[in-house]
């Protein structure tokens, strides 16, 4: 039959200790402060028990005998319970009073915060919105700055192209107008020159016809009579041949 021995366990941390002599070393090394607190608590409990025993022994009846009867012990226990209950009730009442004061203070603080928030909402800009709006404005400006620069230079380029196109069309128009004007002026001059020549020729013919001057030169051999009609016809033929 195998005998099972339960290992020793530390009462503070629950670690198993195999040897008895190692228990004191373990407690001294790792739980010295806790051991002091435990010893102090045990000493206080012992002092309370001694004090209670002394008080209980000093209680006496009317005839001077010591109080060791069960009824008196029961009465003393009931009195202690009543005293403890009364003190507990008073402590609970004080705690409830403090809790009510704290609750009223908390409610008044929440109402003040709500009123302050309402006052802030009536303003143009809520303080909690300043930082998000600043971030949004920075993001928009970072994205909008390149677009604005591109738009600016594109507008400038379009304006330059438009002005250059207008200047080119204007120069072409002026050149074409100049060419057309010179063409028509030349035609008008030619027509005017022909008209002047025709007028001069007709004037000369009219003068010769009215004055009766005989033609001279190579056309004089063809005229045997003074017929003016034949003379005019021959002059037209001669002018046509000359041209």
Coordinates of N, CA and C in Angstrom, one line a residue:
X1 N 0.9 -1.2 0.0 CA 0.0 0.0 0.0 C 0.9 1.2 0.0
X2 N 0.6 2.1 -0.9 CA 1.4 3.3 -1.1 C 0.8 4.4 -0.2
X3 N 1.7 5.1 0.6 CA 1.2 6.2 1.4 C 1.4 7.5 0.7
X4 N 0.3 8.2 0.5 CA 0.4 9.5 -0.2 C 0.5 10.6 0.9
X5 N 1.6 11.4 0.7 CA 1.8 12.5 1.6 C 1.5 13.8 0.9
X6 N 0.6 14.6 1.5 CA 0.3 15.9 0.9 C 1.4 16.9 1.0
X7 N 1.8 17.5 -0.1 CA 3.0 18.4 0.0 C 2.6 19.7 0.8
X8 N 3.6 20.2 1.3 CA 3.4 21.5 2.1 C 3.2 22.6 1.0
X9 N 2.3 23.5 1.3 CA 2.0 24.6 0.4 C 2.1 25.9 1.2
X10 N 2.7 26.9 0.5 CA 2.8 28.3 1.1 C 1.4 28.9 1.3
X11 N 1.2 29.4 2.4 CA -0.1 30.0 2.7 C -0.3 31.4 2.0
X12 N 0.7 32.0 1.5 CA 0.6 33.3 0.9 C 0.5 33.2 -0.7
X13 N 1.4 32.3 -1.3 CA 1.4 32.2 -2.7 C 0.9 30.9 -3.3
X14 N 0.8 29.9 -2.4 CA 0.3 28.6 -2.8 C 1.3 27.7 -3.5
X15 N 2.6 28.0 -3.4 CA 3.6 27.2 -4.1 C 3.9 26.0 -3.2
X16 N 4.1 24.8 -3.8 CA 4.4 23.6 -3.0 C 5.8 23.6 -2.6
X17 N 6.1 23.3 -1.3 CA 7.4 23.2 -0.7 C 7.6 21.8 -0.1
X18 N 8.6 21.1 -0.6 CA 8.8 19.7 -0.3 C 9.4 19.5 1.1
X19 N 10.3 20.4 1.5 CA 11.0 20.2 2.8 C 10.5 21.2 3.8
X20 N 10.4 20.8 5.1 CA 9.9 21.7 6.1 C 10.8 22.8 6.4
X21 N 12.1 22.6 6.3 CA 13.1 23.6 6.7 C 13.1 24.7 5.6
X22 N 12.5 24.4 4.4 CA 12.5 25.4 3.3 C 11.3 26.4 3.5
X23 N 10.4 26.1 4.4 CA 9.2 26.9 4.5 C 9.6 28.3 5.1
X24 N 10.4 28.3 6.2 CA 10.8 29.5 6.8 C 11.6 30.4 5.9
X25 N 12.5 29.7 5.2 CA 13.4 30.4 4.2 C 12.5 31.1 3.1
X26 N 11.6 30.3 2.6 CA 10.7 30.9 1.5 C 9.9 32.0 2.0
X27 N 9.3 31.9 3.2 CA 8.5 33.0 3.8 C 9.4 34.2 4.1
X28 N 10.6 34.0 4.6 CA 11.5 35.1 4.9 C 12.0 35.8 3.7
X29 N 12.1 35.0 2.6 CA 12.6 35.6 1.4 C 11.6 36.4 0.6
X30 N 10.4 35.8 0.4 CA 9.4 36.3 -0.5 C 8.2 37.0 0.2
X31 N 7.9 36.6 1.5 CA 6.7 37.1 2.1 C 6.9 37.7 3.5
X32 N 8.0 38.4 3.6 CA 8.4 38.9 5.0 C 7.4 40.0 5.4
X33 N 7.0 40.9 4.4 CA 6.1 42.0 4.7 C 4.7 41.4 5.0
X34 N 4.2 40.5 4.3 CA 2.9 39.9 4.5 C 2.9 39.1 5.9
X35 N 4.0 38.5 6.3 CA 4.1 37.8 7.6 C 4.0 38.8 8.7
X36 N 4.6 40.0 8.5 CA 4.5 41.0 9.6 C 3.1 41.5 9.7
X37 N 2.4 41.8 8.6 CA 1.0 42.2 8.6 C 0.2 41.2 9.3
X38 N 0.4 39.9 9.0 CA -0.4 38.8 9.6 C -0.1 38.7 11.1
X39 N 1.1 38.9 11.5 CA 1.4 38.8 12.9 C 0.8 40.0 13.7
X40 N 0.8 41.2 13.1 CA 0.2 42.3 13.7 C -1.3 42.1 13.9
X41 N -1.9 41.5 12.8 CA -3.4 41.3 12.9 C -3.7 40.2 14.0
X42 N -2.9 39.2 14.1 CA -3.1 38.2 15.1 C -2.9 38.7 16.5
X43 N -1.9 39.6 16.7 CA -1.7 40.2 18.0 C -2.9 41.1 18.3
X44 N -3.5 41.9 17.4 CA -4.6 42.7 17.6 C -5.8 41.8 18.0
X45 N -6.0 40.7 17.4 CA -7.1 39.8 17.7 C -7.0 39.3 19.1
X46 N -5.7 38.9 19.5 CA -5.5 38.4 20.8 C -5.7 39.4 21.9
X47 N -5.3 40.7 21.6 CA -5.6 41.8 22.5 C -7.1 42.0 22.7
X48 N -7.8 42.0 21.6 CA -9.3 42.1 21.7 C -9.9 41.1 22.5
X49 N -9.5 39.8 22.3 CA -10.0 38.7 23.1 C -9.7 38.9 24.5
X50 N -8.5 39.3 24.8 CA -8.1 39.5 26.2 C -8.9 40.6 26.9
X51 N -9.1 41.7 26.1 CA -9.9 42.8 26.6 C -11.3 42.4 26.9
X52 N -11.9 41.6 26.0 CA -13.3 41.2 26.1 C -13.4 40.3 27.4
X53 N -12.4 39.4 27.5 CA -12.4 38.5 28.7 C -12.3 39.2 30.0
X54 N -11.5 40.3 30.0 CA -11.3 41.1 31.2 C -12.6 41.8 31.6
X55 N -13.2 42.4 30.5 CA -14.5 43.1 30.8 C -15.6 42.2 31.2
X56 N -15.6 41.0 30.6 CA -16.6 40.1 31.0 C -16.4 39.6 32.4
X57 N -15.2 39.4 32.8 CA -14.9 38.9 34.2 C -15.2 40.0 35.2
X58 N -15.1 41.3 34.8 CA -15.3 42.3 35.8 C -16.7 42.7 36.0
X59 N -17.6 42.2 35.2 CA -19.0 42.4 35.4 C -19.5 41.6 36.6
X60 N -20.3 42.2 37.4 CA -20.8 41.5 38.6 C -22.3 41.8 38.8
X61 N -22.9 40.9 39.6 CA -24.3 41.1 40.0 C -24.5 42.1 41.1
X62 N -25.7 42.2 41.6 CA -26.0 43.1 42.7 C -25.4 42.6 44.0
X63 N -25.3 41.2 44.1 CA -24.7 40.6 45.3 C -23.2 40.5 45.3
X64 N -22.5 41.0 44.2 CA -21.1 41.0 44.2 C -20.5 39.8 43.6
X65 N -21.3 38.9 43.1 CA -20.7 37.7 42.4 C -20.4 38.0 41.0
X66 N -19.5 37.1 40.4 CA -19.1 37.3 39.0 C -20.2 36.9 38.1
X67 N -20.3 37.6 36.9 CA -21.3 37.3 35.9 C -20.9 36.2 35.0
X68 N -21.4 35.0 35.2 CA -21.0 33.9 34.3 C -22.3 33.2 33.8
X69 N -23.5 33.8 34.1 CA -24.7 33.1 33.7 C -25.0 33.2 32.2
X70 N -25.6 32.2 31.6 CA -25.9 32.3 30.2 C -26.9 33.4 29.8
X71 N -27.8 33.8 30.6 CA -28.8 34.8 30.3 C -28.1 36.2 30.2
X72 N -27.2 36.4 31.2 CA -26.4 37.7 31.1 C -25.5 37.7 29.9
X73 N -24.9 36.6 29.5 CA -24.1 36.6 28.3 C -25.0 36.9 27.1
X74 N -26.2 36.3 27.1 CA -27.1 36.6 25.9 C -27.5 38.0 25.9
X75 N -27.8 38.6 27.0 CA -28.2 40.0 27.1 C -27.0 40.9 26.6
X76 N -25.8 40.6 27.0 CA -24.7 41.4 26.6 C -24.5 41.2 25.1
X77 N -24.7 40.0 24.6 CA -24.5 39.8 23.1 C -25.6 40.6 22.3
X78 N -26.8 40.6 22.9 CA -27.9 41.3 22.2 C -27.6 42.8 22.2
X79 N -27.1 43.3 23.4 CA -26.8 44.7 23.5 C -25.6 45.1 22.5
X80 N -24.6 44.2 22.4 CA -23.6 44.5 21.4 C -24.1 44.5 20.0
X81 N -25.0 43.5 19.7 CA -25.6 43.5 18.3 C -26.4 44.7 18.1
X82 N -27.2 45.2 19.1 CA -28.0 46.4 18.9 C -27.1 47.6 18.7
X83 N -26.0 47.7 19.5 CA -25.1 48.8 19.3 C -24.4 48.8 18.0
X84 N -24.0 47.6 17.5 CA -23.4 47.5 16.2 C -24.4 47.8 15.1
X85 N -25.7 47.4 15.3 CA -26.7 47.7 14.3 C -27.0 49.2 14.2
X86 N -27.0 49.8 15.4 CA -27.3 51.2 15.4 C -26.1 52.0 14.8
X87 N -24.9 51.6 15.1 CA -23.8 52.3 14.4 C -23.7 52.0 12.9
X88 N -24.1 50.8 12.5 CA -24.2 50.5 11.1 C -25.2 51.3 10.4
X89 N -26.4 51.5 11.1 CA -27.5 52.3 10.5 C -27.0 53.7 10.4
X90 N -26.4 54.2 11.5 CA -25.9 55.6 11.4 C -24.9 55.8 10.3
X91 N -24.0 54.8 10.1 CA -23.0 54.9 9.1 C -23.7 54.8 7.7
X92 N -24.7 54.0 7.6 CA -25.4 53.9 6.3 C -26.1 55.2 6.0
X93 N -26.7 55.8 7.0 CA -27.4 57.0 6.8 C -26.4 58.1 6.4
X94 N -25.3 58.1 7.0 CA -24.2 59.1 6.6 C -23.8 58.9 5.2
X95 N -23.6 57.6 4.8 CA -23.2 57.3 3.5 C -24.3 57.7 2.5
X96 N -25.6 57.4 2.8 CA -26.7 57.8 1.9 C -26.7 59.3 1.8
X97 N -26.5 60.0 2.9 CA -26.5 61.5 2.8 C -25.4 62.0 1.9
X98 N -24.2 61.4 2.1 CA -23.1 61.8 1.2 C -23.4 61.4 -0.3
X99 N -24.0 60.3 -0.5 CA -24.3 59.9 -1.8 C -25.3 60.8 -2.4
X100 N -26.3 61.2 -1.7 CA -27.3 62.2 -2.2 C -26.7 63.5 -2.5
X101 N -25.8 64.0 -1.6 CA -25.1 65.2 -1.9 C -24.2 65.1 -3.1
X102 N -23.5 64.0 -3.3 CA -22.7 63.8 -4.5 C -23.6 63.7 -5.7
X103 N -24.8 63.0 -5.6 CA -25.7 62.9 -6.8 C -26.2 64.3 -7.2
X104 N -26.6 65.1 -6.2 CA -27.1 66.5 -6.5 C -26.0 67.3 -7.1
X105 N -24.8 67.2 -6.6 CA -23.6 67.9 -7.1 C -23.4 67.5 -8.6
X106 N -23.4 66.1 -8.8 CA -23.2 65.6 -10.1 C -24.3 66.1 -11.1
X107 N -25.5 66.1 -10.6 CA -26.6 66.5 -11.5 C -26.5 68.0 -11.8
X108 N -26.2 68.8 -10.8 CA -26.0 70.2 -11.1 C -24.8 70.5 -12.0
X109 N -23.7 69.7 -11.9 CA -22.6 69.8 -12.8 C -23.0 69.4 -14.2
X110 N -23.8 68.4 -14.4 CA -24.2 67.9 -15.7 C -25.1 69.0 -16.3
X111 N -26.0 69.6 -15.5 CA -26.9 70.7 -16.0 C -26.1 71.9 -16.5
X112 N -25.0 72.2 -15.7 CA -24.2 73.3 -16.1 C -23.4 73.0 -17.4
X113 N -23.0 71.8 -17.5 CA -22.3 71.4 -18.8 C -23.3 71.4 -20.0
X114 N -24.5 71.0 -19.8 CA -25.5 71.0 -20.8 C -25.8 72.5 -21.2
X115 N -26.0 73.3 -20.2 CA -26.2 74.7 -20.5 C -25.1 75.4 -21.3
X116 N -23.8 75.0 -20.9 CA -22.7 75.5 -21.6 C -22.6 75.0 -23.0
X117 N -22.9 73.8 -23.2 CA -23.0 73.2 -24.6 C -24.0 73.9 -25.4
X118 N -25.2 74.2 -24.8 CA -26.3 74.9 -25.6 C -25.8 76.3 -25.9
X119 N -25.1 76.9 -25.0 CA -24.6 78.3 -25.3 C -23.6 78.2 -26.4
X120 N -22.8 77.2 -26.4 CA -21.8 77.0 -27.5 C -22.5 76.7 -28.8
X121 N -23.6 76.0 -28.8 CA -24.3 75.6 -30.0 C -24.9 76.9 -30.6
X122 N -25.3 77.9 -29.8 CA -25.8 79.1 -30.4 C -24.8 80.0 -31.0
X123 N -23.5 79.7 -30.8 CA -22.5 80.5 -31.4 C -22.3 80.0 -32.9
X124 N -21.5 80.9 -33.6 CA -21.3 80.6 -35.1 C -20.5 79.3 -35.2
X125 N -19.5 79.1 -34.4 CA -18.6 77.9 -34.5 C -18.4 77.3 -33.2
X126 N -18.7 76.0 -33.1 CA -18.5 75.2 -31.9 C -17.0 75.0 -31.7
X127 N -16.5 75.1 -30.4 CA -15.0 74.9 -30.2 C -14.6 73.5 -30.6
X128 N -15.4 72.5 -30.5 CA -15.1 71.1 -30.9 C -14.9 71.0 -32.4
X129 N -15.5 72.0 -33.1 CA -15.4 71.9 -34.6 C -14.2 72.6 -35.2
X130 N -13.5 73.4 -34.3 CA -12.4 74.2 -34.9 C -11.3 73.3 -35.4
X131 N -10.8 72.3 -34.6 CA -9.7 71.5 -35.1 C -10.1 70.7 -36.3
X132 N -11.3 70.0 -36.3 CA -11.7 69.3 -37.6 C -11.8 70.2 -38.8
X133 N -12.3 71.4 -38.6 CA -12.4 72.3 -39.7 C -11.1 72.8 -40.2
X134 N -10.1 72.9 -39.2 CA -8.8 73.3 -39.6 C -8.1 72.2 -40.4
X135 N -8.3 70.9 -40.0 CA -7.8 69.8 -40.8 C -8.4 69.7 -42.1
X136 N -9.7 69.9 -42.2 CA -10.4 69.9 -43.5 C -9.9 71.0 -44.4
X137 N -9.8 72.2 -43.9 CA -9.3 73.3 -44.7 C -7.9 73.0 -45.2
X138 N -7.0 72.5 -44.3 CA -5.7 72.2 -44.8 C -5.7 71.1 -45.9
X139 N -6.5 70.1 -45.7 CA -6.6 69.0 -46.8 C -7.1 69.6 -48.1
X140 N -8.2 70.5 -48.0 CA -8.7 71.1 -49.2 C -7.7 72.0 -49.9
X141 N -7.0 72.8 -49.0 CA -6.0 73.7 -49.6 C -4.9 72.9 -50.3
X142 N -4.4 71.8 -49.7 CA -3.4 71.0 -50.3 C -3.8 70.4 -51.6
X143 N -5.1 70.0 -51.7 CA -5.6 69.4 -52.9 C -6.0 70.5 -53.9
X144 N -6.4 71.7 -53.4 CA -6.9 72.7 -54.3 C -5.8 73.6 -54.9
X145 N -4.6 73.7 -54.2 CA -3.6 74.5 -54.7 C -3.0 74.1 -56.0
X146 N -2.7 72.8 -56.3 CA -2.2 72.4 -57.6 C -3.3 72.6 -58.7
X147 N -4.6 72.4 -58.3 CA -5.6 72.6 -59.3 C -5.8 74.0 -59.7
X148 N -5.7 74.9 -58.7 CA -5.7 76.3 -58.9 C -4.6 76.8 -59.8
X149 N -3.4 76.3 -59.5 CA -2.2 76.7 -60.3 C -2.4 76.2 -61.8
X150 N -2.8 75.0 -61.9 CA -3.1 74.4 -63.3 C -4.1 75.2 -64.0
X151 N -5.2 75.6 -63.3 CA -6.3 76.4 -63.9 C -5.7 77.8 -64.3
X152 N -4.9 78.4 -63.4 CA -4.4 79.7 -63.7 C -3.5 79.7 -65.0
X153 N -2.6 78.7 -65.1 CA -1.7 78.6 -66.3 C -2.5 78.2 -67.5
X154 N -3.5 77.3 -67.4 CA -4.3 77.0 -68.5 C -5.1 78.1 -69.1
X155 N -5.6 79.0 -68.2 CA -6.3 80.2 -68.6 C -5.4 81.1 -69.3
X156 N -4.2 81.3 -68.7 CA -3.2 82.2 -69.3 C -2.7 81.7 -70.7
X157 N -2.6 80.4 -70.8 CA -2.2 79.8 -72.1 C -3.3 79.9 -73.1
X158 N -4.5 79.7 -72.7 CA -5.7 79.9 -73.6 C -5.8 81.4 -74.1
X159 N -5.5 82.3 -73.1 CA -5.6 83.7 -73.5 C -4.5 84.1 -74.5
X160 N -3.3 83.5 -74.2 CA -2.2 83.8 -75.2 C -2.5 83.2 -76.6
X161 N -3.0 82.0 -76.6 CA -3.4 81.4 -77.9 C -4.4 82.2 -78.6
X162 N -5.4 82.6 -77.8 CA -6.5 83.4 -78.4 C -6.0 84.7 -79.0
X163 N -5.1 85.4 -78.2 CA -4.6 86.7 -78.7 C -3.7 86.5 -79.9
X164 N -2.9 85.4 -79.9 CA -2.0 85.2 -81.1 C -2.9 84.8 -82.3
X165 N -3.9 84.0 -82.1 CA -4.8 83.7 -83.2 C -5.5 84.9 -83.7
X166 N -5.9 85.8 -82.8 CA -6.6 87.0 -83.3 C -5.6 87.9 -84.1
X167 N -4.3 88.0 -83.6 CA -3.3 88.8 -84.4 C -3.1 88.1 -85.7
X168 N -3.0 86.8 -85.8 CA -2.7 86.1 -87.1 C -3.8 86.4 -88.0
X169 N -5.1 86.2 -87.6 CA -6.2 86.4 -88.4 C -6.3 87.9 -88.9
X170 N -6.0 88.8 -87.9 CA -6.0 90.2 -88.3 C -5.0 90.5 -89.4
X171 N -3.8 90.0 -89.2 CA -2.8 90.2 -90.3 C -3.2 89.6 -91.6
X172 N -3.7 88.4 -91.6 CA -4.2 87.8 -92.8 C -5.3 88.6 -93.4
X173 N -6.2 89.0 -92.6 CA -7.3 89.8 -93.1 C -6.8 91.1 -93.8
X174 N -5.9 91.8 -93.1 CA -5.3 93.0 -93.6 C -4.6 92.8 -94.9
X175 N -3.8 91.7 -95.0 CA -3.1 91.4 -96.2 C -4.1 91.1 -97.4
X176 N -5.1 90.3 -97.1 CA -6.1 90.0 -98.2 C -6.8 91.2 -98.6
X177 N -7.2 92.1 -97.6 CA -7.8 93.3 -98.0 C -6.9 94.2 -98.8
X178 N -5.6 94.3 -98.4 CA -4.7 95.1 -99.2 C -4.6 94.5 -100.6
X179 N -4.5 93.2 -100.8 CA -4.4 92.6 -102.1 C -5.6 92.9 -102.9
X180 N -6.8 92.7 -102.3 CA -8.0 93.0 -103.1 C -8.1 94.5 -103.4
X181 N -7.7 95.3 -102.5 CA -7.8 96.8 -102.8 C -6.9 97.1 -103.9
X182 N -5.6 96.6 -103.9 CA -4.7 96.9 -104.9 C -5.2 96.4 -106.3
X183 N -5.8 95.2 -106.2 CA -6.3 94.6 -107.5 C -7.4 95.5 -108.1
X184 N -8.3 95.9 -107.2 CA -9.4 96.7 -107.8 C -8.9 98.1 -108.1
X185 N -8.0 98.6 -107.4 CA -7.4 99.9 -107.8 C -6.7 99.8 -109.1
X186 N -6.0 98.7 -109.3 CA -5.3 98.6 -110.6 C -6.3 98.4 -111.7
X187 N -7.4 97.6 -111.5 CA -8.4 97.5 -112.5 C -9.1 98.8 -112.8
X188 N -9.3 99.6 -111.7 CA -10.0 100.9 -111.9 C -9.0 101.9 -112.7
X189 N -7.8 101.8 -112.4 CA -6.8 102.6 -113.1 C -6.8 102.2 -114.6
X190 N -6.8 100.9 -114.8 CA -6.7 100.5 -116.2 C -8.0 100.9 -116.9
X191 N -9.1 100.8 -116.3 CA -10.4 101.2 -116.9 C -10.4 102.7 -117.1
X192 N -9.9 103.4 -116.1 CA -9.8 104.9 -116.2 C -8.9 105.3 -117.3
X193 N -7.8 104.6 -117.4 CA -6.8 104.9 -118.5 C -7.5 104.7 -119.9
X194 N -8.2 103.5 -120.0 CA -8.8 103.2 -121.3 C -9.9 104.3 -121.6
X195 N -10.7 104.6 -120.5 CA -11.7 105.6 -120.8 C -11.1 107.0 -121.2
X196 N -10.0 107.3 -120.5 CA -9.3 108.6 -120.9 C -8.8 108.5 -122.3
X197 N -8.2 107.4 -122.7 CA -7.8 107.3 -124.1 C -8.9 107.3 -125.1
X198 N -10.0 106.6 -124.7 CA -11.2 106.6 -125.6 C -11.8 108.0 -125.7
X199 N -11.8 108.7 -124.5 CA -12.4 110.0 -124.6 C -11.5 111.0 -125.4
X200 N -10.2 110.8 -125.2 CA -9.3 111.7 -126.0 C -9.4 111.3 -127.5
X201 N -9.5 110.1 -127.8 CA -9.6 109.7 -129.2 C -10.9 110.2 -129.8
X202 N -12.0 110.0 -129.0 CA -13.3 110.5 -129.5 C -13.3 112.0 -129.7
X203 N -12.7 112.7 -128.7 CA -12.6 114.1 -128.8 C -11.8 114.6 -130.0
X204 N -10.7 113.9 -130.2 CA -9.9 114.2 -131.4 C -10.7 113.9 -132.7
X205 N -11.4 112.8 -132.7 CA -12.1 112.5 -133.9 C -13.3 113.5 -134.1
X206 N -13.9 113.9 -133.0 CA -14.9 114.9 -133.2 C -14.4 116.2 -133.7
X207 N -13.2 116.6 -133.1 CA -12.6 117.8 -133.6 C -12.2 117.8 -135.0
X208 N -11.6 116.7 -135.4 CA -11.3 116.5 -136.8 C -12.5 116.5 -137.7
X209 N -13.5 115.9 -137.2 CA -14.7 115.8 -138.1 C -15.4 117.2 -138.2
X210 N -15.4 118.0 -137.2 CA -16.0 119.3 -137.3 C -15.1 120.3 -138.0
X211 N -13.8 120.2 -137.9 CA -13.0 121.1 -138.6 C -12.7 120.8 -140.0
X212 N -13.0 119.5 -140.5 CA -12.8 119.1 -141.8 C -11.4 119.0 -142.3
X213 N -10.6 118.6 -141.4 CA -9.1 118.4 -141.7 C -9.0 117.1 -142.4
X214 N -8.2 117.1 -143.5 CA -7.9 115.9 -144.3 C -7.0 115.0 -143.5
X215 N -7.2 113.7 -143.5 CA -6.2 112.9 -142.8 C -4.9 112.9 -143.5
X216 N -3.9 112.7 -142.7 CA -2.5 112.7 -143.1 C -1.9 111.3 -142.9
X217 N -0.9 111.1 -143.6 CA -0.2 109.8 -143.3 C -0.5 108.8 -144.3
X218 N -0.5 107.5 -143.9 CA -0.7 106.4 -144.8 C -2.2 106.2 -145.1
X219 N -3.1 106.8 -144.3 CA -4.5 106.7 -144.6 C -5.0 107.7 -145.7
X220 N -4.1 108.6 -146.1 CA -4.6 109.7 -147.0 C -4.8 109.1 -148.4
X221 N -4.1 108.0 -148.8 CA -4.2 107.5 -150.1 C -5.5 106.8 -150.3
X222 N -6.2 106.4 -149.3 CA -7.4 105.6 -149.4 C -8.7 106.5 -149.6
X223 N -8.5 107.8 -149.4 CA -9.7 108.7 -149.4 C -9.6 109.5 -150.7
X224 N -10.6 109.2 -151.6 CA -10.7 110.0 -152.9 C -11.8 111.0 -152.8
X225 N -12.7 110.9 -151.8 CA -13.8 111.8 -151.7 C -13.8 112.5 -150.3
X226 N -14.7 113.3 -150.0 CA -14.8 114.0 -148.7 C -15.9 113.4 -147.8
X227 N -16.1 112.1 -148.0 CA -17.1 111.4 -147.3 C -16.6 111.2 -145.8
X228 N -17.3 111.9 -144.9 CA -16.8 111.8 -143.5 C -17.1 110.5 -142.9
X229 N -18.1 109.8 -143.3 CA -18.5 108.5 -142.7 C -17.4 107.5 -143.0
X230 N -16.9 107.5 -144.3 CA -15.8 106.6 -144.6 C -14.5 107.0 -143.9
X231 N -14.3 108.2 -143.6 CA -13.1 108.6 -142.9 C -13.2 108.1 -141.4
X232 N -14.3 108.3 -140.8 CA -14.4 107.8 -139.4 C -14.3 106.3 -139.3
X233 N -14.9 105.6 -140.3 CA -14.7 104.1 -140.3 C -13.3 103.7 -140.5
X234 N -12.6 104.4 -141.4 CA -11.2 104.0 -141.6 C -10.3 104.3 -140.4
X235 N -10.7 105.4 -139.7 CA -9.9 105.7 -138.5 C -10.1 104.6 -137.4
X236 N -11.3 104.1 -137.3 CA -11.6 103.0 -136.3 C -10.8 101.8 -136.7
X237 N -10.8 101.5 -138.0 CA -10.0 100.3 -138.5 C -8.5 100.5 -138.2
X238 N -8.0 101.7 -138.4 CA -6.6 101.9 -138.2 C -6.3 101.8 -136.7
X239 N -7.2 102.3 -135.8 CA -6.9 102.2 -134.4 C -7.0 100.8 -133.9
X240 N -7.9 100.0 -134.5 CA -7.9 98.6 -134.1 C -6.7 97.9 -134.6
X241 N -6.2 98.1 -135.8 CA -4.9 97.5 -136.2 C -3.8 97.9 -135.4
X242 N -3.8 99.1 -134.9 CA -2.7 99.6 -134.1 C -2.6 98.9 -132.8
X243 N -3.7 98.6 -132.2 CA -3.8 97.9 -131.0 C -3.3 96.4 -131.2

